XYZ file of C-alpha atoms in Angstrom:
571
model
C 0.000 0.000 0.000
C 1.279 3.456 -0.930
C 0.007 6.799 0.322
C 0.610 9.925 -1.799
C 2.255 12.931 -0.214
C -0.088 15.143 1.751
C -2.172 17.305 -0.555
C -1.681 21.010 -1.068
C -4.891 22.400 -2.481
C -3.179 25.607 -3.540
C -1.057 23.598 -5.954
C -3.800 21.123 -6.777
C -6.918 23.094 -7.746
C -8.611 19.915 -8.987
C -9.101 18.610 -5.437
C -11.852 21.160 -4.793
C -13.694 19.837 -7.870
C -13.561 16.174 -6.807
C -16.942 14.460 -6.466
C -18.132 13.973 -2.877
C -16.567 10.962 -1.190
C -13.469 10.757 -3.425
C -10.198 11.706 -1.738
C -7.051 12.681 -3.667
C -4.528 11.447 -1.071
C -6.308 8.178 -0.293
C -4.229 5.016 0.216
C -3.294 3.415 -3.116
C -3.293 -0.409 -3.250
C -0.199 -1.865 -4.972
C -0.929 -5.566 -4.377
C 0.029 -7.385 -7.623
C -2.967 -7.776 -9.902
C -2.802 -11.569 -10.175
C -2.973 -11.819 -6.389
C -6.017 -9.542 -6.355
C -7.779 -11.534 -9.070
C -7.076 -14.891 -7.411
C -8.391 -13.463 -4.132
C -11.572 -12.334 -5.904
C -11.927 -15.834 -7.374
C -11.619 -17.421 -3.928
C -14.187 -15.020 -2.468
C -17.015 -15.941 -4.841
C -15.985 -18.949 -6.997
C -19.480 -19.617 -8.316
C -20.015 -16.165 -9.836
C -19.552 -15.613 -13.567
C -16.197 -13.984 -14.335
C -16.116 -14.154 -18.136
C -18.827 -14.306 -20.778
C -17.651 -14.967 -24.333
C -20.439 -15.118 -26.920
C -22.658 -16.759 -24.303
C -20.090 -19.235 -23.019
C -19.259 -18.541 -19.382
C -16.308 -19.084 -17.063
C -16.836 -18.862 -13.305
C -14.328 -17.204 -11.000
C -13.521 -20.634 -9.570
C -12.819 -22.047 -13.040
C -10.758 -18.985 -13.914
C -8.584 -19.452 -10.822
C -8.019 -23.146 -11.578
C -6.928 -22.328 -15.115
C -4.642 -19.463 -14.044
C -2.889 -21.629 -11.468
C -2.582 -24.582 -13.851
C -1.185 -22.404 -16.637
C 1.317 -20.802 -14.245
C 2.433 -24.239 -13.076
C 2.898 -25.478 -16.647
C 4.849 -22.360 -17.632
C 7.243 -23.017 -14.770
C 7.585 -26.793 -15.155
C 7.459 -27.118 -18.949
C 9.029 -23.866 -20.126
C 11.197 -22.760 -17.232
C 9.379 -19.455 -16.836
C 10.711 -17.593 -13.838
C 10.943 -14.037 -12.613
C 11.664 -11.745 -15.543
C 10.910 -14.249 -18.344
C 9.161 -12.403 -21.183
C 6.093 -14.182 -22.579
C 4.352 -12.713 -25.630
C 0.552 -12.837 -25.899
C -0.887 -12.572 -29.422
C -4.560 -13.095 -28.673
C -7.862 -11.375 -29.425
C -10.412 -11.111 -26.628
C -11.213 -14.675 -25.552
C -11.128 -16.436 -22.160
C -7.616 -17.576 -23.112
C -6.279 -14.042 -22.736
C -6.942 -13.454 -18.996
C -5.892 -17.034 -18.192
C -2.588 -16.530 -20.011
C -2.063 -12.992 -18.675
C -2.558 -13.829 -15.006
C -0.842 -17.182 -15.444
C 2.306 -15.498 -16.744
C 2.289 -13.067 -13.808
C 1.668 -15.857 -11.268
C 4.624 -17.778 -12.718
C 6.796 -14.696 -12.186
C 6.988 -13.762 -15.870
C 6.445 -10.496 -17.698
C 3.632 -10.077 -20.239
C 4.537 -8.684 -23.671
C 1.320 -7.761 -25.490
C 1.211 -8.204 -29.271
C -1.514 -6.843 -31.531
C -2.613 -9.683 -33.875
C -3.298 -7.053 -36.564
C 0.368 -6.073 -36.709
C 2.492 -7.204 -39.615
C 5.038 -9.970 -39.076
C 7.808 -7.358 -39.294
C 6.226 -5.299 -36.512
C 5.643 -8.381 -34.361
C 9.211 -9.494 -35.050
C 10.611 -6.203 -33.764
C 8.608 -6.457 -30.533
C 9.346 -10.102 -29.738
C 13.031 -9.836 -30.709
C 13.555 -6.633 -28.736
C 11.805 -8.080 -25.676
C 13.572 -11.432 -25.902
C 10.170 -13.122 -25.730
C 11.017 -16.691 -26.750
C 7.534 -17.996 -25.840
C 4.337 -16.787 -27.519
C 0.739 -17.686 -26.647
C -1.679 -17.511 -29.569
C -4.707 -19.102 -31.281
C -5.235 -21.660 -34.027
C -7.271 -19.246 -36.147
C -5.407 -19.386 -39.466
C -4.930 -15.618 -39.907
C -3.274 -15.323 -36.503
C -1.501 -18.674 -36.358
C 0.320 -18.098 -39.640
C 1.951 -15.010 -38.109
C 3.115 -17.120 -35.178
C 4.575 -19.618 -37.643
C 6.373 -16.815 -39.478
C 7.863 -15.589 -36.200
C 9.072 -19.111 -35.433
C 10.606 -19.427 -38.905
C 12.415 -16.098 -38.504
C 13.699 -17.083 -35.067
C 11.943 -14.201 -33.306
C 10.178 -16.670 -31.010
C 11.247 -20.218 -30.193
C 8.052 -21.822 -28.870
C 4.333 -21.375 -29.461
C 1.520 -22.239 -27.058
C -1.632 -22.511 -29.178
C -5.211 -22.437 -27.890
C -8.016 -24.118 -29.857
C -10.452 -21.297 -30.652
C -13.680 -23.393 -30.648
C -13.005 -24.298 -27.001
C -13.832 -20.686 -26.101
C -17.359 -21.059 -27.483
C -20.517 -22.440 -25.851
C -21.270 -26.010 -26.971
C -23.723 -25.321 -29.824
C -21.583 -22.570 -31.319
C -18.494 -24.748 -30.902
C -20.071 -27.523 -32.953
C -21.326 -25.098 -35.609
C -17.949 -23.396 -35.874
C -16.090 -26.681 -36.187
C -18.378 -27.677 -39.074
C -19.106 -24.441 -40.916
C -15.817 -22.613 -40.423
C -13.340 -25.456 -40.256
C -11.280 -23.828 -43.009
C -10.632 -20.832 -40.725
C -8.692 -23.093 -38.348
C -5.024 -23.871 -38.893
C -3.904 -27.500 -39.078
C -1.466 -27.071 -36.226
C -0.323 -30.693 -36.141
C 0.757 -30.412 -39.799
C 2.889 -27.323 -39.216
C 6.580 -27.768 -40.067
C 7.196 -26.269 -36.610
C 4.932 -28.744 -34.777
C 7.862 -29.881 -32.635
C 7.995 -26.544 -30.815
C 4.225 -26.009 -30.597
C 2.304 -26.965 -27.452
C -1.447 -27.148 -26.900
C -2.811 -24.579 -24.433
C -5.449 -27.058 -23.299
C -2.865 -29.816 -22.737
C -0.935 -27.506 -20.420
C -4.064 -26.781 -18.358
C -4.902 -30.493 -18.186
C -1.572 -31.189 -16.451
C -2.786 -29.223 -13.406
C 0.789 -28.489 -12.368
C 1.079 -26.530 -9.129
C 3.206 -23.412 -9.491
C 6.063 -22.719 -7.114
C 5.790 -19.574 -4.981
C 7.252 -16.417 -6.501
C 8.143 -13.436 -4.347
C 7.232 -10.263 -6.213
C 8.631 -6.844 -5.359
C 5.782 -4.680 -6.687
C 7.890 -1.533 -6.973
C 10.721 -3.168 -8.931
C 9.498 -6.281 -10.748
C 8.049 -5.739 -14.231
C 4.522 -7.054 -14.817
C 3.972 -5.814 -18.366
C 6.379 -4.678 -21.076
C 3.989 -2.713 -23.266
C 5.278 -1.537 -26.620
C 4.533 1.992 -27.688
C 6.086 4.493 -30.015
C 5.214 7.348 -27.699
C 5.924 10.223 -30.052
C 8.418 8.453 -32.325
C 8.002 5.741 -34.918
C 10.067 2.895 -33.461
C 8.138 1.012 -30.748
C 9.762 1.025 -27.307
C 8.965 -1.321 -24.422
C 7.460 0.674 -21.556
C 8.347 -1.107 -18.308
C 5.257 -1.217 -16.106
C 5.912 -2.620 -12.647
C 3.385 -4.617 -10.663
C 2.921 -1.486 -8.546
C 2.317 0.694 -11.643
C -0.422 -1.630 -12.881
C -2.162 -2.129 -9.526
C -1.818 1.533 -8.518
C -3.692 2.627 -11.639
C -6.338 -0.014 -10.944
C -6.728 1.355 -7.418
C -6.938 4.931 -8.711
C -9.616 4.008 -11.260
C -11.530 2.011 -8.648
C -11.613 4.983 -6.282
C -12.602 7.315 -9.100
C -15.416 4.957 -10.099
C -16.931 5.202 -6.599
C -18.360 1.680 -6.695
C -18.972 1.560 -10.460
C -16.734 -1.497 -10.900
C -18.223 -3.559 -8.045
C -20.091 -6.830 -8.768
C -23.493 -5.269 -9.333
C -21.977 -4.038 -12.621
C -21.182 -5.832 -15.859
C -18.332 -4.453 -17.952
C -18.197 -4.769 -21.745
C -14.826 -5.753 -23.225
C -15.086 -5.026 -26.928
C -11.806 -3.100 -26.893
C -8.865 -5.532 -27.221
C -7.131 -6.596 -24.004
C -3.711 -6.218 -25.665
C -4.383 -2.458 -25.691
C -3.336 -0.860 -22.388
C -6.695 0.936 -21.907
C -8.722 -2.282 -22.187
C -6.167 -4.340 -20.258
C -6.631 -2.064 -17.240
C -10.230 -0.831 -17.448
C -12.015 -3.745 -19.162
C -10.133 -6.615 -17.503
C -7.939 -5.882 -14.485
C -10.232 -3.501 -12.600
C -13.501 -5.477 -12.873
C -11.998 -8.951 -12.386
C -10.037 -7.868 -9.303
C -13.394 -6.734 -7.866
C -15.165 -9.989 -8.704
C -17.169 -8.272 -11.449
C -18.386 -9.956 -14.657
C -16.677 -9.113 -17.943
C -18.547 -9.771 -21.202
C -16.277 -10.070 -24.247
C -16.387 -9.761 -27.989
C -13.397 -10.847 -30.114
C -13.714 -7.700 -32.253
C -16.061 -4.782 -32.741
C -19.127 -5.504 -34.833
C -22.096 -3.239 -34.185
C -24.774 -5.934 -34.475
C -22.856 -8.270 -32.147
C -22.348 -5.483 -29.595
C -26.032 -4.544 -29.619
C -27.009 -8.200 -29.209
C -24.557 -8.505 -26.323
C -26.051 -5.464 -24.562
C -29.573 -6.833 -25.045
C -28.588 -10.269 -23.710
C -26.360 -9.295 -20.782
C -27.808 -5.896 -19.750
C -24.236 -4.657 -19.278
C -24.006 -1.190 -17.771
C -20.367 -0.108 -18.249
C -18.904 0.403 -21.740
C -15.258 1.465 -22.065
C -14.907 2.607 -25.674
C -12.968 4.633 -28.213
C -14.618 7.514 -30.109
C -14.782 5.406 -33.284
C -17.001 2.866 -31.533
C -19.211 5.505 -29.920
C -19.611 7.213 -33.296
C -20.642 3.939 -34.921
C -23.343 3.459 -32.277
C -24.519 7.055 -32.547
C -24.790 7.036 -36.348
C -26.381 3.608 -36.756
C -30.104 3.458 -37.500
C -30.107 -0.097 -36.148
C -28.971 1.025 -32.681
C -32.089 1.812 -30.671
C -32.499 3.494 -27.302
C -34.043 0.272 -26.014
C -30.958 -1.766 -26.931
C -28.756 0.781 -25.158
C -31.039 1.193 -22.154
C -28.911 -0.882 -19.755
C -25.868 1.364 -20.218
C -25.216 3.660 -17.259
C -21.685 4.841 -18.063
C -19.614 4.940 -21.237
C -15.940 5.803 -20.804
C -14.204 7.203 -23.861
C -10.439 6.900 -24.157
C -7.630 6.155 -26.597
C -8.198 9.287 -28.679
C -9.804 12.713 -28.423
C -13.602 12.599 -28.252
C -15.112 14.973 -30.842
C -17.989 17.095 -29.582
C -20.084 15.936 -32.565
C -19.746 12.335 -31.410
C -20.593 13.260 -27.832
C -23.768 15.037 -28.949
C -24.832 12.289 -31.345
C -24.318 9.591 -28.715
C -26.375 11.555 -26.179
C -29.332 11.447 -28.588
C -29.177 7.640 -28.612
C -28.280 6.796 -25.012
C -28.998 8.250 -21.579
C -25.668 6.856 -20.323
C -23.220 9.290 -18.780
C -20.404 9.702 -21.328
C -17.111 10.427 -19.562
C -13.895 11.177 -21.441
C -10.617 10.012 -19.968
C -6.989 10.510 -20.890
C -3.894 8.434 -20.475
C -0.843 6.967 -22.125
C 0.925 3.633 -22.064
C 3.704 5.069 -19.910
C 1.136 5.813 -17.159
C -0.508 2.355 -17.086
C -2.491 4.233 -18.658
C -5.049 6.546 -16.995
C -4.008 10.041 -15.856
C -7.227 12.078 -15.965
C -10.897 11.259 -16.280
C -14.220 13.019 -16.172
C -16.369 12.099 -13.187
C -18.140 8.759 -13.617
C -21.152 9.579 -11.477
C -22.003 13.132 -12.553
C -21.521 15.393 -15.560
C -18.207 17.209 -16.057
C -17.213 20.293 -17.987
C -17.812 19.836 -21.724
C -14.720 19.113 -23.876
C -12.581 18.459 -20.791
C -10.687 15.226 -20.164
C -11.674 15.664 -16.535
C -9.526 15.823 -13.428
C -6.300 14.069 -12.391
C -6.990 10.741 -10.675
C -6.309 10.280 -6.941
C -2.582 10.246 -6.206
C -1.802 11.860 -9.577
C -0.061 15.192 -9.975
C 0.083 17.109 -13.230
C 1.634 20.328 -14.462
C 1.900 22.230 -17.741
C 5.293 23.357 -19.002
C 6.037 25.911 -21.719
C 7.207 23.970 -24.764
C 9.981 26.453 -25.580
C 11.261 27.677 -22.204
C 10.601 24.597 -20.056
C 9.041 26.798 -17.357
C 5.840 25.817 -15.568
C 2.918 27.873 -16.888
C -0.036 29.223 -14.969
C -3.733 28.364 -14.954
C -5.255 28.748 -18.402
C -1.920 28.870 -20.211
C -1.042 26.197 -22.744
C 1.957 23.958 -22.200
C 3.070 20.340 -22.354
C 1.150 18.137 -19.925
C 3.515 16.372 -17.521
C 2.615 13.722 -14.940
C 3.778 12.295 -11.616
C 2.145 9.410 -9.803
C 2.446 5.764 -8.743
C 1.176 4.630 -12.164
C 4.124 6.176 -14.075
C 6.447 3.628 -15.720
C 9.940 2.683 -14.581
C 11.354 3.577 -18.016
C 11.855 1.969 -21.419
C 13.415 -1.456 -21.855
C 17.136 -1.244 -22.613
C 16.786 2.306 -23.940
C 18.479 4.703 -21.530
C 18.371 7.645 -23.930
C 14.626 7.356 -24.550
C 14.024 6.817 -20.817
C 15.912 9.990 -20.011
C 14.080 11.965 -22.704
C 10.713 10.773 -21.367
C 11.158 12.694 -18.109
C 11.822 16.296 -17.077
C 12.849 16.809 -13.459
C 11.167 13.538 -12.541
C 7.946 14.368 -14.405
C 6.730 12.167 -17.269
C 6.480 14.143 -20.494
C 3.313 13.266 -22.404
C 3.988 15.149 -25.649
C 0.440 16.563 -25.426
C -0.276 20.269 -25.190
C -3.110 21.706 -23.177
C -4.032 23.676 -20.071
C -5.877 23.532 -16.764
C -8.648 25.916 -15.789
C -9.128 27.491 -12.375
C -11.238 24.519 -11.205
C -8.536 21.982 -12.104
C -10.247 20.651 -15.230
C -7.834 19.656 -17.972
C -8.205 20.501 -21.658
C -5.952 19.253 -24.463
C -5.402 21.275 -27.625
C -2.667 19.592 -29.678
C 0.213 17.122 -29.772
C 3.829 18.115 -29.947
C 4.904 15.399 -32.335
C 3.389 13.942 -35.459
C 1.909 10.797 -34.000
C -1.483 9.941 -35.481
C -4.039 8.306 -33.155
C -6.390 6.264 -35.314
C -9.271 4.447 -33.574
C -7.230 4.594 -30.368
C -4.111 3.045 -31.907
C -0.800 4.781 -32.544
C 0.010 5.207 -36.227
C 3.433 6.501 -37.193
C 3.843 8.559 -40.389
C 7.386 7.301 -40.766
C 6.194 3.680 -41.049
C 3.790 4.607 -43.868
C 6.367 6.825 -45.566
C 9.026 4.116 -45.573
C 6.605 1.542 -47.001
C 5.445 3.941 -49.716
C 8.992 4.817 -50.699
C 9.638 1.180 -51.611
C 7.384 1.582 -54.670
C 9.503 2.082 -57.752
C 7.466 5.047 -59.012
C 7.611 7.087 -55.782
C 10.190 9.830 -55.322
C 8.994 11.533 -52.152
C 6.202 11.031 -49.654
C 4.992 12.903 -46.585
C 2.203 11.648 -44.310
C 0.043 13.722 -41.990
C -2.882 12.951 -39.700
C -6.213 14.561 -40.536
C -9.509 14.669 -38.630
C -11.709 11.686 -39.452
C -15.317 11.432 -38.332
C -15.153 7.676 -37.893
C -11.607 6.984 -36.642
C -10.815 10.268 -34.868
C -7.757 10.718 -37.035
C -6.605 9.078 -40.235
C -3.359 9.183 -42.215
C -3.197 10.982 -45.552
C -0.184 10.523 -47.817
C 1.123 13.219 -50.145
C 3.215 11.672 -52.900
C 5.566 13.032 -55.553
C 6.251 10.557 -58.361
C 9.508 10.144 -60.224
C 9.752 11.839 -63.604
C 8.045 9.799 -66.314
C 6.361 7.460 -63.809
C 2.644 7.016 -63.212
C 0.593 5.054 -60.687
C -3.003 5.376 -59.499
C -4.171 5.772 -55.908
C -5.846 2.356 -56.084
C -2.678 0.693 -57.378
C -0.548 2.273 -54.671
C -2.993 1.194 -51.949
C -2.917 -2.355 -53.326
C 0.878 -2.247 -53.178
C 0.797 -0.994 -49.568
C -1.715 -3.628 -48.442
C 1.095 -6.157 -48.033
C 3.313 -3.771 -46.111
C 0.956 -1.938 -43.748
C -1.778 -3.100 -41.420
C -5.334 -1.869 -41.980
C -5.044 0.845 -39.349
C -1.961 2.300 -41.059
C -3.428 2.329 -44.582
C -3.751 5.959 -45.779
C -7.298 7.221 -46.007
C -6.268 9.142 -49.073
C -3.214 9.434 -51.321
C -2.761 12.829 -52.947
C -0.304 13.208 -55.813
C 1.633 16.463 -56.093
C 4.277 17.838 -58.447
C 6.352 19.011 -55.472
C 6.250 18.597 -51.705
C 6.951 21.516 -49.341
C 10.310 21.568 -47.571
C 11.929 23.491 -44.749
C 14.862 25.851 -45.279
C 17.299 23.015 -44.642
C 15.575 20.738 -47.134
C 13.502 18.540 -44.803
C 10.004 17.608 -45.899
C 7.559 19.806 -44.000
C 4.165 18.707 -42.701
C 3.012 22.155 -41.594
C 2.118 23.398 -45.072
C 0.410 20.132 -45.954
C -1.806 20.356 -42.868
C -2.745 23.923 -43.784
C -3.449 22.956 -47.391
C -5.612 20.020 -46.361
C -7.551 22.140 -43.868
C -8.227 24.753 -46.551
C -9.741 22.109 -48.823
C -12.013 21.162 -45.873
C -10.793 17.600 -45.699
C -11.013 16.369 -49.253
C -12.424 12.838 -49.203
C -11.335 9.837 -51.235
């Protein structure tokens, strides 16, 4: 347990705006998350922990699986304190079992987005030294695991059988109707280093005790580019993870207790969902209802069936609900609170959603390096419009002039900087980036904004060129480098533009080589094998020349101005 320094309301104007009953300098719980979840399982083993497409897992069953998986990791794979284990899984019951099992065994979780290209996954697993990867036998995902094995980026795969996540009838139907979607794992040329997830659980090995130092031992190595294009492994200690859970729990004022049901349509491998959709509710003994990906019809059916009341979301998802004729007020009637994160929430989306649902829509803000939540609007009453709310309990923030480095006053714009128990230990084996991430002990966010006299925080811009698309980081450099590999391309510059559906989307400006020609459709087809769907440019605009700075560097500033003047030309 950690207690923040005594508060000074003169320096923390947000404290006066806190909802009744929430205390800024309350005790923060830093008990490792797997211990909290196993305790919740023991408290009420018969309650439903996980609901996946109607198939349920009780807290008792979840605990048995976590312990068995931890035991097998230790006995069969030699996992011990500090061993990196990669998880490449969509939302299924396998994910929490693997996640908590790795932590119980003493290992460190390395999350991998299954949508990433093999090259991107290879960088993450190789950099982390994650020799073991847990994944699924769905062909589209499994073939990436095979490619990583072939390239030597991982040495062993643990593969779960997807139909086992489904309720009996759906399992039978899937095995018959969609058999071709499943990989023939036993026929893989790498079968000798592939182990069945279910076989490991069936062993029921008992794990050896592991002594965790919450403040030093790393629970999750979460890859993020921050404000640069090469992903770095943010080192999140057990205390970072559990502190942010405790902060969110206090801020929720009972919202995440068992009377609630939390929707997990956001992917657990994303830091926002990992914390808010999984760790916080399960540690409280609260039911989590999952979808493997976002489909509007499936989400509406889930809400109708489960009467879930808490929906963590990204603006893209909220916009889809708000704009859909098929989404009725009746289907959304169970929702009490929707929490928007991962990207800025446009006012248009907020207004449109309010016409469909009576749920309180609260915008939050965070970053991977803060485990992730820093600020959030109140979850029990309305907050100031367009604000990302107030700093969470135990969290300090300040705004610093981007040019001078001096702390600015109330209402003045500056870079948002953060201190608190949820702030990372640094980046994995990257001392220079770790040093650059902090200023005088404060985490630099790269976001520009200000605080008003009541302590409410407002963001206005980002310092760097990172594009946040549907809550995911997209790096212009990645798109530019892929585009430059086309033989007809001479120069390319990528910017982020406002997008009603995704929040932001990349647009590529391209100059072709003399005498060369290529269409937008042809170039997108070429890029399809090099970029994931999130990175694919919304639009490719061909120009005779691209603007440059005085020293000859390609400049984005003029392109942003040009695009804004055309009022967001659409493809």
